[in-house]
PDB file of C-alpha atoms in Angstrom:
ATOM      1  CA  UNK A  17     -36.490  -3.887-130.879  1.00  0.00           C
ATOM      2  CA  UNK A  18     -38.807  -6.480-129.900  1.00  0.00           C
ATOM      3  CA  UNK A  19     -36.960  -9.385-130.693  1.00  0.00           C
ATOM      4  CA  UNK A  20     -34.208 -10.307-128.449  1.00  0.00           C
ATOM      5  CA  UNK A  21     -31.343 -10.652-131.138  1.00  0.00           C
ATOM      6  CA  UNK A  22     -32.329  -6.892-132.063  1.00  0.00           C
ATOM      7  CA  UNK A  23     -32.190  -5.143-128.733  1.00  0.00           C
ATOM      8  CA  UNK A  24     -29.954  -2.844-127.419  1.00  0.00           C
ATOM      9  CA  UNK A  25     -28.111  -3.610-124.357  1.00  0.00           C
ATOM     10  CA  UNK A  26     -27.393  -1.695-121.568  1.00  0.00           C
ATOM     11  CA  UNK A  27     -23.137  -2.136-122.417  1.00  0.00           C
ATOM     12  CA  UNK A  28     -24.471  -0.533-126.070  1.00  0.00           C
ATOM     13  CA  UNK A  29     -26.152   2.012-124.771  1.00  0.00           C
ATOM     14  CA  UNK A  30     -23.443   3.208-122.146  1.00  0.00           C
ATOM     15  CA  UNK A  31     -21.155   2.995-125.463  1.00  0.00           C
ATOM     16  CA  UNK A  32     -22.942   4.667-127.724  1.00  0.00           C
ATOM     17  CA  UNK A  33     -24.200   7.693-125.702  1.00  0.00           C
ATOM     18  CA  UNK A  34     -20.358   7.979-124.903  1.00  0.00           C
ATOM     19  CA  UNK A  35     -19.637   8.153-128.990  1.00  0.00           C
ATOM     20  CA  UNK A  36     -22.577  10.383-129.483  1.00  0.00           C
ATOM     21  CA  UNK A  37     -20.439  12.923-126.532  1.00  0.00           C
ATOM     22  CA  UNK A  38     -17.161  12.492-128.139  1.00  0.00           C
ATOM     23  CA  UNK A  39     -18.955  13.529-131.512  1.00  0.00           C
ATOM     24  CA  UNK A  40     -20.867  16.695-130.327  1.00  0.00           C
ATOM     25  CA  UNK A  41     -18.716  19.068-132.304  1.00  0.00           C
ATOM     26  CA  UNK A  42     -20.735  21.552-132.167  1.00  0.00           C
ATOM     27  CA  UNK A  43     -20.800  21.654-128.524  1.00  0.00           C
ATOM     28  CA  UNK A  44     -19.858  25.420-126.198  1.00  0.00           C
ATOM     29  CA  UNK A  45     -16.104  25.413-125.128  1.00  0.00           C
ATOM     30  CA  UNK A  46     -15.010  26.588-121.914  1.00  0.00           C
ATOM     31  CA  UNK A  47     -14.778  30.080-122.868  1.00  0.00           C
ATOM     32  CA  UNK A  48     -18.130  30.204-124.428  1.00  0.00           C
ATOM     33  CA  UNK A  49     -20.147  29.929-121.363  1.00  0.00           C
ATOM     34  CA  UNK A  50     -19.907  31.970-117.577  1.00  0.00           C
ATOM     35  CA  UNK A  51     -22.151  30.430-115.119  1.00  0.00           C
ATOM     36  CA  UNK A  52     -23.076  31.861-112.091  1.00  0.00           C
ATOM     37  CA  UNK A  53     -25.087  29.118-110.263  1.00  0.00           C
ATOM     38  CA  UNK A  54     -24.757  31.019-106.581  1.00  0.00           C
ATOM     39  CA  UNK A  55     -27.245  29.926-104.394  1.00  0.00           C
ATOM     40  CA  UNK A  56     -26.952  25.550-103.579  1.00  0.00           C
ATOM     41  CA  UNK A  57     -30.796  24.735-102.597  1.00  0.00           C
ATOM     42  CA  UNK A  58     -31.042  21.764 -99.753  1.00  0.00           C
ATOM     43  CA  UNK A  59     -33.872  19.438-100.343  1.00  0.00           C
ATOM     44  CA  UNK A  60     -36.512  20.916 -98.027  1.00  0.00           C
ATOM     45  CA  UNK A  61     -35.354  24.264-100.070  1.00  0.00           C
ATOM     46  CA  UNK A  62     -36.130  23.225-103.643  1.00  0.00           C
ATOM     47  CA  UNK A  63     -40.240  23.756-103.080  1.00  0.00           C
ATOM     48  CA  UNK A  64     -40.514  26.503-101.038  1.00  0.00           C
ATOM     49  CA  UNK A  65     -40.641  29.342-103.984  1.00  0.00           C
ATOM     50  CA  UNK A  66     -37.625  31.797-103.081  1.00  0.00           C
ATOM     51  CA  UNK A  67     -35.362  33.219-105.314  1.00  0.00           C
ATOM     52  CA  UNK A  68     -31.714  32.858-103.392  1.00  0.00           C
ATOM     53  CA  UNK A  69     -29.579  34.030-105.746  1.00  0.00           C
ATOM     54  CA  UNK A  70     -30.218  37.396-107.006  1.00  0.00           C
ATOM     55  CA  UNK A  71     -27.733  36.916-110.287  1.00  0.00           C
ATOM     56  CA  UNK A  72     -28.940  35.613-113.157  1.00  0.00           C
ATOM     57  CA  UNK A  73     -27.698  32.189-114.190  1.00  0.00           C
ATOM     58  CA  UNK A  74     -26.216  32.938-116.996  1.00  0.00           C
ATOM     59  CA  UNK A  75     -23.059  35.957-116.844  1.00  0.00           C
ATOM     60  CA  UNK A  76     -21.818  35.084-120.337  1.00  0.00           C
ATOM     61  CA  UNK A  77     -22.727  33.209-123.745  1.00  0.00           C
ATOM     62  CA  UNK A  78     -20.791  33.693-126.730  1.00  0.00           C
ATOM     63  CA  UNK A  79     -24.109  34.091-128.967  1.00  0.00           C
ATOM     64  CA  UNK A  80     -21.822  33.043-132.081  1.00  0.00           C
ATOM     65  CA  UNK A  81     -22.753  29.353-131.193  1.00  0.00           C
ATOM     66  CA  UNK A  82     -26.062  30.195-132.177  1.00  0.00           C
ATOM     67  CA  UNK A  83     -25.149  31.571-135.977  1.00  0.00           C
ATOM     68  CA  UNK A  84     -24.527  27.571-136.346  1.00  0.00           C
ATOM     69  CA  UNK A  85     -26.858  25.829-138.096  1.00  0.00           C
ATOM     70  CA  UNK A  86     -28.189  23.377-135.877  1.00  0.00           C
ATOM     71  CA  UNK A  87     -28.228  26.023-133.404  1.00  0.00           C
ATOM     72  CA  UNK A  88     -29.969  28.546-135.440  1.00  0.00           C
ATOM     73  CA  UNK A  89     -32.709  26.712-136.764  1.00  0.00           C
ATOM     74  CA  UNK A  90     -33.436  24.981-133.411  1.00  0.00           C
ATOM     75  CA  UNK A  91     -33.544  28.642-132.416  1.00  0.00           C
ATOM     76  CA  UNK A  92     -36.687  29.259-134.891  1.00  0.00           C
ATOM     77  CA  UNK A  93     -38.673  26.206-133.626  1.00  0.00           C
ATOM     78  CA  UNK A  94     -38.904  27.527-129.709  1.00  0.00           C
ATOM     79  CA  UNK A  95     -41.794  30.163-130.749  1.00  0.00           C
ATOM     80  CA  UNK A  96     -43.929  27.923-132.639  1.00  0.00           C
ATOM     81  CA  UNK A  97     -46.326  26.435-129.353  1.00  0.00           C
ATOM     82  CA  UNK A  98     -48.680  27.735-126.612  1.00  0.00           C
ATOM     83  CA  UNK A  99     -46.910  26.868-123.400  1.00  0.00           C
ATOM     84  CA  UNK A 100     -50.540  26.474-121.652  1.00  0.00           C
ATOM     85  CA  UNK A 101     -51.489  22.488-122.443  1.00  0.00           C
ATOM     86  CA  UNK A 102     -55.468  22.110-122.955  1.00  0.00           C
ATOM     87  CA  UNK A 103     -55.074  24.812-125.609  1.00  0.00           C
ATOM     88  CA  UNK A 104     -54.891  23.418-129.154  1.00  0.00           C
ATOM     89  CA  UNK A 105     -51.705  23.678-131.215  1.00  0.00           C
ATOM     90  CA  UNK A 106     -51.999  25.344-134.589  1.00  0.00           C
ATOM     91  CA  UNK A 107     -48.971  24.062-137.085  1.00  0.00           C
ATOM     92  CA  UNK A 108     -48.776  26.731-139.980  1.00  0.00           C
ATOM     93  CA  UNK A 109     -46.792  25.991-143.294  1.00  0.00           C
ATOM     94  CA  UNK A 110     -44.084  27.591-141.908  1.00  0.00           C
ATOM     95  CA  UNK A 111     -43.651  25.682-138.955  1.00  0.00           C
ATOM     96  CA  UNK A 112     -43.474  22.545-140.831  1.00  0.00           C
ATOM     97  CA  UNK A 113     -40.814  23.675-143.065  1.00  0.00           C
ATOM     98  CA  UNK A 114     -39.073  25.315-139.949  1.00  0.00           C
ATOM     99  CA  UNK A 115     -39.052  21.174-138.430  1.00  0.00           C
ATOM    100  CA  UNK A 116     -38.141  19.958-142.046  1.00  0.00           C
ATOM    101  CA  UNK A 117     -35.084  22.845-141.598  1.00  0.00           C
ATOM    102  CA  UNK A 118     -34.027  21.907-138.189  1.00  0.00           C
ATOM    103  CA  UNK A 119     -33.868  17.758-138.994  1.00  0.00           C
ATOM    104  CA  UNK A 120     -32.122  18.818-142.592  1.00  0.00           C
ATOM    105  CA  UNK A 121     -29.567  20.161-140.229  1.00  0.00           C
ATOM    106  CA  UNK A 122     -29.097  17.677-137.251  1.00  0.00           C
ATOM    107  CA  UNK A 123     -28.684  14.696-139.808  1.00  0.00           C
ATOM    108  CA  UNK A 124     -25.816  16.515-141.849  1.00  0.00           C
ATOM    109  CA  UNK A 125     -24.088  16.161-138.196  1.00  0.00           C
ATOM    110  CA  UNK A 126     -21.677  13.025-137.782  1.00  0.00           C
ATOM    111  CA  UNK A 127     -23.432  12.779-134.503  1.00  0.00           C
ATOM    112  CA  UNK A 128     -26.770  11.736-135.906  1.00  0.00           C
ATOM    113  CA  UNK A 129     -25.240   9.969-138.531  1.00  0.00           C
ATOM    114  CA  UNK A 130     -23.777   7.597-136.122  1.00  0.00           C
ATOM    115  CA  UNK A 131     -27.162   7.032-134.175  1.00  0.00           C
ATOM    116  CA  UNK A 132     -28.324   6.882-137.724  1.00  0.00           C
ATOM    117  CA  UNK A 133     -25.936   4.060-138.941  1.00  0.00           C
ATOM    118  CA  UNK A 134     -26.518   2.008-135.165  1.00  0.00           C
ATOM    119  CA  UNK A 135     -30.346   1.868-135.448  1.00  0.00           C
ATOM    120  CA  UNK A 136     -29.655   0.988-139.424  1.00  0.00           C
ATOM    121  CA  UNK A 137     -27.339  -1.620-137.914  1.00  0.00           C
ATOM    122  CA  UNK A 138     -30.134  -3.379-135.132  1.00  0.00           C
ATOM    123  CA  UNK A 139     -32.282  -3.883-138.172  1.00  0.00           C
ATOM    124  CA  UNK A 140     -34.136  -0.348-136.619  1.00  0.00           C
ATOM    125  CA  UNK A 141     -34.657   1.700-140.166  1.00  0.00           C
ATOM    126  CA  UNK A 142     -34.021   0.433-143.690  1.00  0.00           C
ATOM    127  CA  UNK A 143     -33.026   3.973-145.193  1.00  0.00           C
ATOM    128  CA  UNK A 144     -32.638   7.506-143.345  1.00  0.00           C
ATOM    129  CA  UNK A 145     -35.731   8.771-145.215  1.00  0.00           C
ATOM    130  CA  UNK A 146     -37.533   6.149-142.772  1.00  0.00           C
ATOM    131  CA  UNK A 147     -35.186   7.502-139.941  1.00  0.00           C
ATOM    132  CA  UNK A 148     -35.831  11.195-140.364  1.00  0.00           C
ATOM    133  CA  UNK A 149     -40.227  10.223-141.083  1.00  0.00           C
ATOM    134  CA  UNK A 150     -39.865   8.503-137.663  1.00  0.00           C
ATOM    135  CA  UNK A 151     -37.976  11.425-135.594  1.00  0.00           C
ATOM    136  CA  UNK A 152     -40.599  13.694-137.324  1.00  0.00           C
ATOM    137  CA  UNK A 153     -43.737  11.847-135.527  1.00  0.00           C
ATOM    138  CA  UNK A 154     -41.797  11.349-132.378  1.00  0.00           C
ATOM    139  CA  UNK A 155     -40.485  14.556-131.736  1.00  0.00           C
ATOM    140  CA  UNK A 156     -43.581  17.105-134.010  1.00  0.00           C
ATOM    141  CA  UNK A 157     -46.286  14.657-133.855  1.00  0.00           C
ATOM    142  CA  UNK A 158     -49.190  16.199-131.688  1.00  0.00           C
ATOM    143  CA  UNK A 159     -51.020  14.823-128.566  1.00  0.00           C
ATOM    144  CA  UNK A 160     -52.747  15.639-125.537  1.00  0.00           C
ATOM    145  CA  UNK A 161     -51.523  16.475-122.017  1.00  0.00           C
ATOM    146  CA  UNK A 162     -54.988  16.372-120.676  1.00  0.00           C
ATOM    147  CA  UNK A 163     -58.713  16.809-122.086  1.00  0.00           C
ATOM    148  CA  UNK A 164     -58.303  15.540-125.861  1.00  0.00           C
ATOM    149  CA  UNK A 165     -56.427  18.540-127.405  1.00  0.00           C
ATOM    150  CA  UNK A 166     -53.638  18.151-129.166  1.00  0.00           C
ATOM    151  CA  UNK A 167     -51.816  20.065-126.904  1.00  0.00           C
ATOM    152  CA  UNK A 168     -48.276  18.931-126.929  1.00  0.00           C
ATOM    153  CA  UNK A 169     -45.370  16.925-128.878  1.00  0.00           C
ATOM    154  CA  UNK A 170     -42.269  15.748-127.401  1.00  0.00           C
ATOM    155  CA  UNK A 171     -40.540  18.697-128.743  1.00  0.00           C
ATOM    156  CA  UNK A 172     -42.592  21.418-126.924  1.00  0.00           C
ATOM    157  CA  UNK A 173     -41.973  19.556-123.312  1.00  0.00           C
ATOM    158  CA  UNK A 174     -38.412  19.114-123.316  1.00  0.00           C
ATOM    159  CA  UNK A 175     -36.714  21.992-125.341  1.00  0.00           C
ATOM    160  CA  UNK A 176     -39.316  24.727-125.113  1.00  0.00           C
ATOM    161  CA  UNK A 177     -41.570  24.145-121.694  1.00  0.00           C
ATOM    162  CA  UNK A 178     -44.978  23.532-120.756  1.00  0.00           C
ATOM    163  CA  UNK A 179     -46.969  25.075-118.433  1.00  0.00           C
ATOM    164  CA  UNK A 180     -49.753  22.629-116.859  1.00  0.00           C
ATOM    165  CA  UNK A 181     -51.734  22.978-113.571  1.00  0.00           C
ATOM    166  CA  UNK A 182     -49.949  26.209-113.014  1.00  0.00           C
ATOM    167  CA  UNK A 183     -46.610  24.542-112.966  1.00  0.00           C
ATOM    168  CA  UNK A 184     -43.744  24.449-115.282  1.00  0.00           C
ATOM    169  CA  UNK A 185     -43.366  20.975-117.206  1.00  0.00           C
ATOM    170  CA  UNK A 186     -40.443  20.039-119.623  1.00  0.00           C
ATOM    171  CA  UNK A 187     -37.982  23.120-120.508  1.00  0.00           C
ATOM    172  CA  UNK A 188     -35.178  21.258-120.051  1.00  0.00           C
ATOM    173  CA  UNK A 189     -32.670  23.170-122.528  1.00  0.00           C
ATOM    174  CA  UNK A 190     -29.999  25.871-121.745  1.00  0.00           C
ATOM    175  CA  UNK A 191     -30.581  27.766-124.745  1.00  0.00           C
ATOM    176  CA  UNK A 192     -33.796  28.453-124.554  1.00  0.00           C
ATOM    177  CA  UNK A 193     -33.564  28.894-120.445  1.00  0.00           C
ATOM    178  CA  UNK A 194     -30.263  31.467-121.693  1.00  0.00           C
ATOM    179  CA  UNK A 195     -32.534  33.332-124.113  1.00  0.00           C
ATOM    180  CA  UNK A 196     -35.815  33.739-121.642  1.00  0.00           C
ATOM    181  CA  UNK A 197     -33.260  34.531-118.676  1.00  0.00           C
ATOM    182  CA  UNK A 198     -31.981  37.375-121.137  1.00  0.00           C
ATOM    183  CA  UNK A 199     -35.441  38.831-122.157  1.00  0.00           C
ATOM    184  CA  UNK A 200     -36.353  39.186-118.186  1.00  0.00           C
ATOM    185  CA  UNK A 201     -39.168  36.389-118.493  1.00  0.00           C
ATOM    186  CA  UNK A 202     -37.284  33.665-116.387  1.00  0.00           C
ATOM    187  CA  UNK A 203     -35.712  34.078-113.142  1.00  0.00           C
ATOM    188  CA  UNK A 204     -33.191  31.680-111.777  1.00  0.00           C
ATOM    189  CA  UNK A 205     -33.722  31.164-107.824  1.00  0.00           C
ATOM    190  CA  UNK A 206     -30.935  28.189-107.220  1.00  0.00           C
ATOM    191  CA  UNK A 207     -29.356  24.943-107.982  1.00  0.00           C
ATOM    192  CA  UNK A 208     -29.319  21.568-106.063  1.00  0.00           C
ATOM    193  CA  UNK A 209     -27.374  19.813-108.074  1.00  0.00           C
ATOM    194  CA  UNK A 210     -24.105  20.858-110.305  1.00  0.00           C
ATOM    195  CA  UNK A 211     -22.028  17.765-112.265  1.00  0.00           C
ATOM    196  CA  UNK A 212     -18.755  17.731-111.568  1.00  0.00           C
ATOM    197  CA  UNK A 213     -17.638  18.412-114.946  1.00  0.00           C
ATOM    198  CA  UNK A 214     -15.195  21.239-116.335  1.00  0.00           C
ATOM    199  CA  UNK A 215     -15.902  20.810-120.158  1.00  0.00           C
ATOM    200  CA  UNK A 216     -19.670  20.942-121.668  1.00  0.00           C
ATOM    201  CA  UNK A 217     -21.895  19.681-121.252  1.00  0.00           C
ATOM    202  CA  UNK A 218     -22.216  19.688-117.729  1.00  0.00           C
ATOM    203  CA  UNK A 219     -25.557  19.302-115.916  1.00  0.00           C
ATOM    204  CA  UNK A 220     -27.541  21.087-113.575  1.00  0.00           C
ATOM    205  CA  UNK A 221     -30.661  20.995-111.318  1.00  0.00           C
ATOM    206  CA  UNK A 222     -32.722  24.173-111.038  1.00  0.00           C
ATOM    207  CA  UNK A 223     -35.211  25.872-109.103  1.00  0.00           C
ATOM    208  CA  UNK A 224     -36.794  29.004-111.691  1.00  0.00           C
ATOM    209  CA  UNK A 225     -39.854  30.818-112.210  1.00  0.00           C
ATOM    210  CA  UNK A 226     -41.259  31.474-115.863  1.00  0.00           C
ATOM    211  CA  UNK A 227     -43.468  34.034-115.796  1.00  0.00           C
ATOM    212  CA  UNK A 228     -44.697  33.491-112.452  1.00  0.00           C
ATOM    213  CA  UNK A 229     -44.868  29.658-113.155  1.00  0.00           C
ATOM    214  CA  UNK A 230     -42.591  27.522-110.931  1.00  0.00           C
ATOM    215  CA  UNK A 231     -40.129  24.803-111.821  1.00  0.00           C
ATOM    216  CA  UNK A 232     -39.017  23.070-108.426  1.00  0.00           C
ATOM    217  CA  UNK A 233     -36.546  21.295-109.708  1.00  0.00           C
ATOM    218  CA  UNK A 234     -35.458  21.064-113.971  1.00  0.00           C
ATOM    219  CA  UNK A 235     -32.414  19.170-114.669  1.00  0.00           C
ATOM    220  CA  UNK A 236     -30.362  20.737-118.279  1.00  0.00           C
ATOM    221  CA  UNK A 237     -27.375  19.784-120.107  1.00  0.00           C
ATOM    222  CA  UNK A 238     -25.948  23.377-120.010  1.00  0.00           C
ATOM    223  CA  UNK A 239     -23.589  23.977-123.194  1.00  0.00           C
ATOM    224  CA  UNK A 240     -24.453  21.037-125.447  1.00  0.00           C
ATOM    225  CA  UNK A 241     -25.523  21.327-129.152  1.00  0.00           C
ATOM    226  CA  UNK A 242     -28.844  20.324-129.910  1.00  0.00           C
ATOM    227  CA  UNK A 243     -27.817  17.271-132.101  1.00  0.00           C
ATOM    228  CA  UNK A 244     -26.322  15.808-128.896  1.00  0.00           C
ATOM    229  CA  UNK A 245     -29.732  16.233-126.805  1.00  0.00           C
ATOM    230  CA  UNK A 246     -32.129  15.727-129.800  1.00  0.00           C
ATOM    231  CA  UNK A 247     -29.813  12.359-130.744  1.00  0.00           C
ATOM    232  CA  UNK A 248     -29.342  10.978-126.849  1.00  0.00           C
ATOM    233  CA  UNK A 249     -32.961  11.445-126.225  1.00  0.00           C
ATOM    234  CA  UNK A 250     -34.035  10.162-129.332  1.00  0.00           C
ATOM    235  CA  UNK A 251     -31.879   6.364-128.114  1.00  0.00           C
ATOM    236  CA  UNK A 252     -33.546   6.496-124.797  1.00  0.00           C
ATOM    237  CA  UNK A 253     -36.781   6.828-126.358  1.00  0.00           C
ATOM    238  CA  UNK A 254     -35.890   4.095-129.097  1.00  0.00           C
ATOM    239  CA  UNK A 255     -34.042   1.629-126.652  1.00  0.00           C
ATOM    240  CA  UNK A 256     -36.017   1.889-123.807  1.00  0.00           C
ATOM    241  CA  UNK A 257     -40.000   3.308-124.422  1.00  0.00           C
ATOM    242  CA  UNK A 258     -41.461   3.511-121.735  1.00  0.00           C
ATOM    243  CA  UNK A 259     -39.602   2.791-119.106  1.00  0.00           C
ATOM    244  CA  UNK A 260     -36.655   4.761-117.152  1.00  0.00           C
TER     245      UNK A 260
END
């Protein structure tokens, strides 16, 4: 979008992540999702390490979302990386067809097909073949957090969580926070910040430890699909690289 008669405005972007909201069909309803966030952290609160609220987050997920299929094979990706950056990632055959799986799904969604037809539309991607060979470098594509490894993609730090200097980086997504919570290996401690929304998603700001490894404060949509992150993030990164 470097030309000025190609680039997204700020009006188009607050219109456009509102259409990708209004299409996340596959999104938790009310009733699929009990929260129980307990414990509000204050600021001077969020760094000091203690679990307040001795509940997990999570009281209830209807795990039928997850039979869906951009749910399910977003499911299979979380597995596939080392959490620890400075440690290599190794991409097996499998892997790559579980990526080619998971973007084979999120592009049969009208949601992607709309962010689809608005980047074809700002002159952005000629064909979704171009599209879909672009999300796969941004989002797959290996590089290094730190000493020349390839390390990391976008992927691994936002949906499935780093660790790095003995601190928890990315893992910004409620299913995989739901699933860890469940097999004991997260522990909520509290929330500073709940959205004031009754419908999903809503957001949250938490305090958790991963297997000892602290996150002072992780913002998540908490009962989106995937398409809706994946295709939100995927504008920000588009519209605005770089920069907030």
């Amino acid at each position: 979008f470097s030309s000025s008669r190609d680039s997204i405005t700020e009006q188009e972007l607050r219109e456009l992540s509102e259409q990708l909201y209004g299409l996340d069909h596959n999104k938790a309803r009310p009733s699929d999702i009990a929260l129980n966030p307990q414990h509000r952290a204050e600021p001077d609160e969020t760094g000091d390490k203690q679990d307040r609220s001795p509940q997990p987050l999570y009281k209830y997920v209807n795990e039928e979302l997850f039979s869906k299929p951009t749910y399910a094979s977003f499911i299979k990706l979380l597995d596939n990386y080392q959490r620890a950056t400075g440690r290599e990632e190794e991409v097996t055959a499998e892997e790559l067809r579980e990526q080619e799986r998971f973007l084979e799904e999120v592009m049969k969604t009208e949601l992607m097909k709309k962010l689809f037809a608005f980047l074809r539309g700002k002159k952005r991607y000629g064909s979704e073949q171009e599209f879909v060979q672009d999300l796969k470098e941004m989002w797959f594509g290996l590089y290094s957090r730190g000493d020349g490894e390839r390390d990391s993609s976008g992927f691994e730090h936002v949906f499935s969580g780093e660790v790095k200097k003995g601190k928890v980086s990315g893992f910004h997504n409620w299913i995989r926070f739901y699933l860890l919570e469940k097999q004991g290996v997260v522990n909520y401690f509290s929330h500073n910040f709940d959205g004031p929304w009754d419908t999903f998603p809503d957001v949250l700001g938490l305090q958790f430890s991963w297997d000892g490894f602290y996150k002072e404060v992780g913002s998540a949509f908490i009962g989106c699909s995937p398409e809706f992150e994946f295709g939100l993030y995927t504008l920000c990164f588009l519209a605005r690289p770089g920069r907030a």
